[in-house]
């Protein structure tokens, strides 16, 4: 009986079956808490101008625009960057000294972003003009020195604050026609 | 004893992996154990609104709430696609919105987890529950 359990355990671990985590499609309290971090409201600017200002910020940051649907306020962009991290390399050297085995470290990354503009109240009949939310999500796909890949959603609050600061500036430039 | 374990591992491997191997044709045209109709019924909900743009914007908001990066959207075609990374998982979703008659919108979602289709009706039920909240409308089952 024990050997049967062992057999099943070994075979399943070889198979590496992945299952969907429970409730992955229900909005969790953590995800709700992310909403204000990833969203800013901009009043007194047309959706089109807000999208232009946003595209300009993404260009300022060196992103390449991949997709856009202006009728739905969607912009998608990405950029490739170095991913080497001094702390991670130091750690890898330390581990390598201890074990004699090289440890793969982050090499390069693709940073992806989706930016969505939506009217504060999106109904056909009562469209209030010029009040919009901008919501942005950053992800990165990192390649290590052994060519293995991992991906993550970026949740650093300061990163989002920094972006919206730049967007506010860009909107100012847009308004001043700079 | 060791020999018996080895044979056992071999037999269970063949049984488990045998079921997973398929030809390219089977992989391109795979529909799992479910019929096309079964799949459509749990992937689809109907909403009482004729405002396609409103439904699509709600779909986009819901995907963003669920930490997806929205990759593509097309108002004319009514489609939105996005990707989410969680731990070692990659989840991709496409949601399509199309009008039915003059008073309703039909929303259909399909997703994949790493290299497998998401076939658990509960996952879609959850997605539509999240969409309902964003849309302030009740989802009706089926087309």
Tab-separated table of C-alpha atoms in Angstrom:
chain	number	residue	atom	x	y	z
A	1	UNK	CA	0.000	0.000	0.000
A	2	UNK	CA	2.836	2.376	0.893
A	3	UNK	CA	4.608	1.584	-2.338
A	4	UNK	CA	1.423	2.373	-4.284
A	5	UNK	CA	1.198	5.780	-2.592
A	6	UNK	CA	4.859	6.369	-3.445
A	7	UNK	CA	4.284	5.396	-7.067
A	8	UNK	CA	1.354	7.788	-7.404
A	9	UNK	CA	3.252	10.610	-5.712
A	10	UNK	CA	6.295	10.155	-7.951
A	11	UNK	CA	4.236	9.942	-11.133
A	12	UNK	CA	2.197	13.009	-10.293
A	13	UNK	CA	5.279	15.030	-9.444
A	14	UNK	CA	6.727	14.023	-12.815
A	15	UNK	CA	3.529	15.043	-14.551
A	16	UNK	CA	3.654	18.472	-12.896
A	17	UNK	CA	-0.116	18.882	-13.193
A	18	UNK	CA	-1.231	22.489	-12.745
A	19	UNK	CA	-4.666	23.357	-11.478
A	20	UNK	CA	-6.488	26.640	-11.364
A	21	UNK	CA	-6.187	28.232	-7.893
A	22	UNK	CA	-9.637	28.509	-6.273
A	23	UNK	CA	-11.528	31.791	-6.683
A	24	UNK	CA	-9.019	33.145	-9.191
A	25	UNK	CA	-11.866	34.832	-11.083
A	26	UNK	CA	-13.452	36.434	-8.015
A	27	UNK	CA	-12.185	39.884	-7.062
A	28	UNK	CA	-10.396	39.443	-3.728
A	29	UNK	CA	-10.158	42.153	-1.020
A	30	UNK	CA	-6.436	42.442	-1.902
A	31	UNK	CA	-7.319	43.125	-5.512
A	32	UNK	CA	-9.951	45.664	-4.468
A	33	UNK	CA	-7.299	47.430	-2.416
A	34	UNK	CA	-5.142	47.676	-5.554
A	35	UNK	CA	-7.818	49.633	-7.392
A	36	UNK	CA	-7.048	53.067	-5.855
A	37	UNK	CA	-3.300	52.478	-6.254
A	38	UNK	CA	-3.637	51.761	-9.969
A	39	UNK	CA	-6.293	54.394	-10.697
A	40	UNK	CA	-6.375	58.200	-10.901
A	41	UNK	CA	-9.245	60.488	-11.780
A	42	UNK	CA	-8.688	63.336	-14.210
A	43	UNK	CA	-11.369	65.987	-14.645
A	44	UNK	CA	-11.738	68.614	-17.318
A	45	UNK	CA	-9.928	66.760	-20.080
A	46	UNK	CA	-11.447	64.926	-23.056
A	47	UNK	CA	-10.956	61.163	-23.342
A	48	UNK	CA	-9.061	61.601	-26.584
A	49	UNK	CA	-6.650	64.161	-25.083
A	50	UNK	CA	-6.160	61.939	-22.032
A	51	UNK	CA	-5.221	59.025	-24.304
A	52	UNK	CA	-2.803	61.208	-26.283
A	53	UNK	CA	-1.212	62.441	-23.045
A	54	UNK	CA	-0.950	58.826	-21.811
A	55	UNK	CA	0.620	57.594	-25.052
A	56	UNK	CA	3.138	60.435	-24.780
A	57	UNK	CA	4.126	59.408	-21.232
A	58	UNK	CA	4.572	55.803	-22.362
A	59	UNK	CA	6.835	57.099	-25.149
A	60	UNK	CA	8.693	59.288	-22.627
A	61	UNK	CA	9.375	56.083	-20.693
A	62	UNK	CA	10.644	54.320	-23.816
A	63	UNK	CA	7.694	51.985	-24.303
A	64	UNK	CA	6.706	50.761	-27.757
A	65	UNK	CA	2.981	50.944	-28.364
A	66	UNK	CA	1.619	47.514	-29.237
A	67	UNK	CA	-2.125	47.905	-29.428
A	68	UNK	CA	-4.732	50.545	-29.026
A	69	UNK	CA	-8.499	50.824	-29.249
A	70	UNK	CA	-9.313	54.471	-28.773
A	71	UNK	CA	-13.083	53.797	-28.817
A	72	UNK	CA	-12.655	51.805	-25.590
A	73	UNK	CA	-9.789	53.831	-24.156
A	74	UNK	CA	-7.272	50.965	-24.245
A	75	UNK	CA	-3.497	51.285	-24.783
A	76	UNK	CA	-1.018	48.409	-24.542
A	77	UNK	CA	2.736	48.894	-24.635
A	78	UNK	CA	5.945	47.079	-23.821
A	79	UNK	CA	9.705	47.554	-23.585
A	80	UNK	CA	12.723	45.314	-23.205
A	81	UNK	CA	15.246	46.186	-20.517
A	82	UNK	CA	18.198	44.809	-18.575
A	83	UNK	CA	17.078	42.910	-15.463
A	84	UNK	CA	20.408	42.459	-13.693
A	85	UNK	CA	20.043	43.165	-9.986
A	86	UNK	CA	23.134	43.842	-7.855
A	87	UNK	CA	21.637	42.213	-4.741
A	88	UNK	CA	20.577	39.120	-6.659
A	89	UNK	CA	24.025	38.763	-8.283
A	90	UNK	CA	25.748	39.124	-4.896
A	91	UNK	CA	23.452	36.434	-3.502
A	92	UNK	CA	24.168	34.152	-6.458
A	93	UNK	CA	27.942	34.562	-5.996
A	94	UNK	CA	27.557	33.740	-2.317
A	95	UNK	CA	25.536	30.600	-3.103
A	96	UNK	CA	28.007	29.620	-5.847
A	97	UNK	CA	30.944	29.956	-3.402
A	98	UNK	CA	29.153	27.732	-0.893
A	99	UNK	CA	27.878	25.081	-3.264
A	100	UNK	CA	30.275	25.320	-6.197
A	101	UNK	CA	27.250	25.448	-8.506
A	102	UNK	CA	26.449	28.488	-10.662
A	103	UNK	CA	23.046	29.994	-9.823
A	104	UNK	CA	21.035	31.560	-12.633
A	105	UNK	CA	20.262	35.259	-12.134
A	106	UNK	CA	17.918	37.660	-13.905
A	107	UNK	CA	19.297	38.726	-17.285
A	108	UNK	CA	16.729	40.738	-19.222
A	109	UNK	CA	13.042	41.502	-19.056
A	110	UNK	CA	10.023	42.577	-21.041
A	111	UNK	CA	7.972	45.149	-19.155
A	112	UNK	CA	4.335	45.223	-20.254
A	113	UNK	CA	1.725	47.781	-19.458
A	114	UNK	CA	-1.969	48.212	-20.143
A	115	UNK	CA	-3.557	51.595	-19.675
A	116	UNK	CA	-7.316	52.044	-19.730
A	117	UNK	CA	-9.251	55.310	-19.735
A	118	UNK	CA	-12.914	55.144	-18.822
A	119	UNK	CA	-15.559	57.806	-18.273
A	120	UNK	CA	-16.603	58.282	-14.645
A	121	UNK	CA	-20.157	57.251	-15.564
A	122	UNK	CA	-20.289	55.175	-18.701
A	123	UNK	CA	-23.898	55.165	-19.762
A	124	UNK	CA	-25.234	56.078	-23.154
A	125	UNK	CA	-27.873	58.505	-21.897
A	126	UNK	CA	-26.020	60.437	-19.233
A	127	UNK	CA	-22.452	60.792	-20.398
A	128	UNK	CA	-20.859	63.382	-18.171
A	129	UNK	CA	-18.249	65.091	-20.242
A	130	UNK	CA	-14.560	65.201	-19.512
A	131	UNK	CA	-14.353	63.269	-16.219
A	132	UNK	CA	-12.304	60.103	-16.519
A	133	UNK	CA	-10.479	57.391	-14.625
A	134	UNK	CA	-7.102	56.129	-15.829
A	135	UNK	CA	-6.147	52.669	-14.630
A	136	UNK	CA	-2.787	51.114	-15.329
A	137	UNK	CA	-1.295	47.658	-14.757
A	138	UNK	CA	2.400	46.772	-15.071
A	139	UNK	CA	3.786	43.268	-15.568
A	140	UNK	CA	7.253	41.993	-16.296
A	141	UNK	CA	8.530	38.782	-17.860
A	142	UNK	CA	12.099	38.139	-16.730
A	143	UNK	CA	14.627	35.849	-18.415
A	144	UNK	CA	17.418	34.376	-16.293
A	145	UNK	CA	20.970	33.577	-17.385
A	146	UNK	CA	19.947	29.927	-17.911
A	147	UNK	CA	17.122	31.100	-20.224
A	148	UNK	CA	14.407	30.119	-17.743
A	149	UNK	CA	11.584	32.636	-17.541
A	150	UNK	CA	9.368	33.966	-14.780
A	151	UNK	CA	6.619	36.564	-14.860
A	152	UNK	CA	5.015	38.814	-12.284
A	153	UNK	CA	2.553	41.646	-11.850
A	154	UNK	CA	4.314	44.695	-10.423
A	155	UNK	CA	2.640	45.930	-7.252
A	156	UNK	CA	5.076	48.515	-5.939
A	157	UNK	CA	2.913	51.457	-4.883
A	158	UNK	CA	5.654	54.003	-5.618
A	159	UNK	CA	5.960	52.750	-9.170
A	160	UNK	CA	2.316	53.626	-9.826
A	161	UNK	CA	2.615	56.962	-8.005
A	162	UNK	CA	5.637	57.784	-10.154
A	163	UNK	CA	3.763	56.975	-13.313
A	164	UNK	CA	0.738	59.122	-12.454
A	165	UNK	CA	3.010	61.995	-11.498
A	166	UNK	CA	4.467	61.852	-15.009
A	167	UNK	CA	0.989	61.527	-16.519
A	168	UNK	CA	-0.198	64.628	-14.665
A	169	UNK	CA	2.758	66.533	-16.106
A	170	UNK	CA	1.991	65.214	-19.567
A	171	UNK	CA	-1.639	66.331	-19.254
A	172	UNK	CA	-0.402	69.776	-18.269
A	173	UNK	CA	1.836	69.855	-21.346
A	174	UNK	CA	-1.109	68.677	-23.451
A	175	UNK	CA	-3.300	71.489	-22.080
A	176	UNK	CA	-0.547	74.055	-22.671
A	177	UNK	CA	0.099	72.603	-26.153
A	178	UNK	CA	3.767	72.109	-25.326
B	1	UNK	CA	10.329	-5.027	-4.144
B	2	UNK	CA	12.290	-2.344	-6.023
B	3	UNK	CA	11.463	-4.088	-9.266
B	4	UNK	CA	7.763	-4.030	-8.396
B	5	UNK	CA	7.939	-0.303	-7.651
B	6	UNK	CA	9.705	0.355	-10.946
B	7	UNK	CA	7.101	-1.637	-12.879
B	8	UNK	CA	4.353	0.151	-10.962
B	9	UNK	CA	5.781	3.592	-11.854
B	10	UNK	CA	6.075	2.535	-15.478
B	11	UNK	CA	2.477	1.295	-15.635
B	12	UNK	CA	0.960	4.359	-13.917
B	13	UNK	CA	3.122	6.657	-16.086
B	14	UNK	CA	1.838	5.016	-19.234
B	15	UNK	CA	-1.740	5.250	-17.960
B	16	UNK	CA	-1.407	8.888	-16.886
B	17	UNK	CA	0.683	10.217	-19.745
B	18	UNK	CA	-0.932	7.991	-22.343
B	19	UNK	CA	-4.110	9.974	-21.867
B	20	UNK	CA	-2.204	13.245	-22.364
B	21	UNK	CA	-0.496	12.467	-25.643
B	22	UNK	CA	-2.349	13.546	-28.744
B	23	UNK	CA	-1.637	14.251	-32.392
B	24	UNK	CA	-1.277	17.835	-33.630
B	25	UNK	CA	-4.696	17.617	-35.259
B	26	UNK	CA	-6.260	16.556	-31.974
B	27	UNK	CA	-4.494	19.406	-30.166
B	28	UNK	CA	-5.589	22.060	-32.668
B	29	UNK	CA	-9.176	20.843	-32.741
B	30	UNK	CA	-9.379	19.738	-29.095
B	31	UNK	CA	-12.649	20.234	-27.334
B	32	UNK	CA	-12.030	17.947	-24.348
B	33	UNK	CA	-14.727	15.654	-23.087
B	34	UNK	CA	-17.397	18.275	-23.509
B	35	UNK	CA	-19.607	18.986	-26.491
B	36	UNK	CA	-19.461	22.382	-28.236
B	37	UNK	CA	-22.883	23.215	-26.795
B	38	UNK	CA	-21.921	22.280	-23.235
B	39	UNK	CA	-18.837	24.475	-23.488
B	40	UNK	CA	-20.776	27.415	-24.877
B	41	UNK	CA	-23.448	27.191	-22.224
B	42	UNK	CA	-21.106	27.586	-19.247
B	43	UNK	CA	-18.915	30.139	-21.028
B	44	UNK	CA	-21.833	32.394	-21.964
B	45	UNK	CA	-24.178	34.772	-20.140
B	46	UNK	CA	-26.791	37.242	-21.359
B	47	UNK	CA	-27.293	40.742	-19.971
B	48	UNK	CA	-30.356	42.973	-20.372
B	49	UNK	CA	-28.749	46.009	-21.977
B	50	UNK	CA	-28.248	47.195	-25.542
B	51	UNK	CA	-25.161	49.242	-24.689
B	52	UNK	CA	-22.233	47.264	-26.158
B	53	UNK	CA	-19.657	49.880	-25.179
B	54	UNK	CA	-20.809	49.862	-21.549
B	55	UNK	CA	-20.572	46.063	-21.371
B	56	UNK	CA	-17.124	46.078	-22.975
B	57	UNK	CA	-15.815	48.761	-20.650
B	58	UNK	CA	-17.134	46.710	-17.715
B	59	UNK	CA	-15.385	43.600	-19.066
B	60	UNK	CA	-12.118	45.571	-19.282
B	61	UNK	CA	-12.566	46.916	-15.721
B	62	UNK	CA	-13.291	43.418	-14.421
B	63	UNK	CA	-10.169	42.015	-16.060
B	64	UNK	CA	-8.136	44.852	-14.540
B	65	UNK	CA	-9.706	44.177	-11.131
B	66	UNK	CA	-8.575	40.560	-11.508
B	67	UNK	CA	-4.974	41.764	-12.192
B	68	UNK	CA	-5.012	41.027	-15.917
B	69	UNK	CA	-3.060	43.128	-18.381
B	70	UNK	CA	-5.529	43.940	-21.152
B	71	UNK	CA	-3.710	43.263	-24.392
B	72	UNK	CA	-6.261	43.887	-27.078
B	73	UNK	CA	-9.717	45.311	-27.435
B	74	UNK	CA	-11.898	45.895	-30.473
B	75	UNK	CA	-15.270	47.619	-30.172
B	76	UNK	CA	-16.498	46.584	-33.622
B	77	UNK	CA	-15.660	42.918	-33.124
B	78	UNK	CA	-16.598	43.093	-29.441
B	79	UNK	CA	-13.505	41.266	-28.200
B	80	UNK	CA	-11.134	41.846	-25.286
B	81	UNK	CA	-8.063	39.715	-24.500
B	82	UNK	CA	-5.795	39.778	-21.498
B	83	UNK	CA	-3.082	37.906	-19.618
B	84	UNK	CA	-2.480	37.441	-15.935
B	85	UNK	CA	0.608	36.100	-14.187
B	86	UNK	CA	0.215	34.532	-10.782
B	87	UNK	CA	3.044	32.544	-9.214
B	88	UNK	CA	4.075	30.109	-11.943
B	89	UNK	CA	0.778	30.327	-13.759
B	90	UNK	CA	-0.110	32.209	-16.907
B	91	UNK	CA	-3.826	32.731	-17.430
B	92	UNK	CA	-5.073	34.073	-20.768
B	93	UNK	CA	-8.650	35.107	-21.431
B	94	UNK	CA	-10.659	36.268	-24.413
B	95	UNK	CA	-14.080	37.766	-23.812
B	96	UNK	CA	-16.470	38.560	-26.646
B	97	UNK	CA	-19.562	40.750	-26.508
B	98	UNK	CA	-22.267	40.669	-29.168
B	99	UNK	CA	-25.800	41.996	-29.355
B	100	UNK	CA	-28.792	39.681	-29.355
B	101	UNK	CA	-31.874	41.409	-30.675
B	102	UNK	CA	-32.243	45.038	-29.657
B	103	UNK	CA	-32.351	44.618	-25.903
B	104	UNK	CA	-29.645	42.156	-24.874
B	105	UNK	CA	-25.896	41.543	-24.986
B	106	UNK	CA	-24.369	38.080	-25.031
B	107	UNK	CA	-20.989	37.805	-23.279
B	108	UNK	CA	-18.778	34.796	-23.857
B	109	UNK	CA	-15.482	34.090	-22.120
B	110	UNK	CA	-12.845	31.464	-22.708
B	111	UNK	CA	-9.565	30.987	-20.958
B	112	UNK	CA	-6.422	28.923	-20.751
B	113	UNK	CA	-4.128	28.077	-17.884
B	114	UNK	CA	-0.502	27.582	-18.988
B	115	UNK	CA	-0.997	25.040	-21.786
B	116	UNK	CA	-4.484	23.822	-20.925
B	117	UNK	CA	-7.989	25.144	-21.541
B	118	UNK	CA	-9.940	26.202	-18.463
B	119	UNK	CA	-12.838	23.745	-18.417
B	120	UNK	CA	-14.153	24.240	-14.896
B	121	UNK	CA	-17.615	25.892	-15.149
B	122	UNK	CA	-17.049	27.335	-11.624
B	123	UNK	CA	-14.211	29.529	-12.993
B	124	UNK	CA	-16.545	31.072	-15.584
B	125	UNK	CA	-19.343	31.394	-13.019
B	126	UNK	CA	-16.907	33.372	-10.839
B	127	UNK	CA	-15.848	35.569	-13.755
B	128	UNK	CA	-19.469	36.448	-14.568
B	129	UNK	CA	-20.168	37.110	-10.878
B	130	UNK	CA	-17.312	39.630	-10.904
B	131	UNK	CA	-18.595	41.123	-14.176
B	132	UNK	CA	-22.132	41.470	-12.763
B	133	UNK	CA	-20.773	43.600	-9.921
B	134	UNK	CA	-18.927	45.868	-12.307
B	135	UNK	CA	-21.931	46.145	-14.649
B	136	UNK	CA	-24.673	46.411	-11.990
B	137	UNK	CA	-26.707	43.938	-14.061
B	138	UNK	CA	-27.704	40.323	-13.470
B	139	UNK	CA	-26.221	37.681	-15.744
B	140	UNK	CA	-28.655	35.220	-17.248
B	141	UNK	CA	-27.352	31.762	-17.928
B	142	UNK	CA	-26.884	30.663	-21.524
B	143	UNK	CA	-27.343	32.440	-24.820
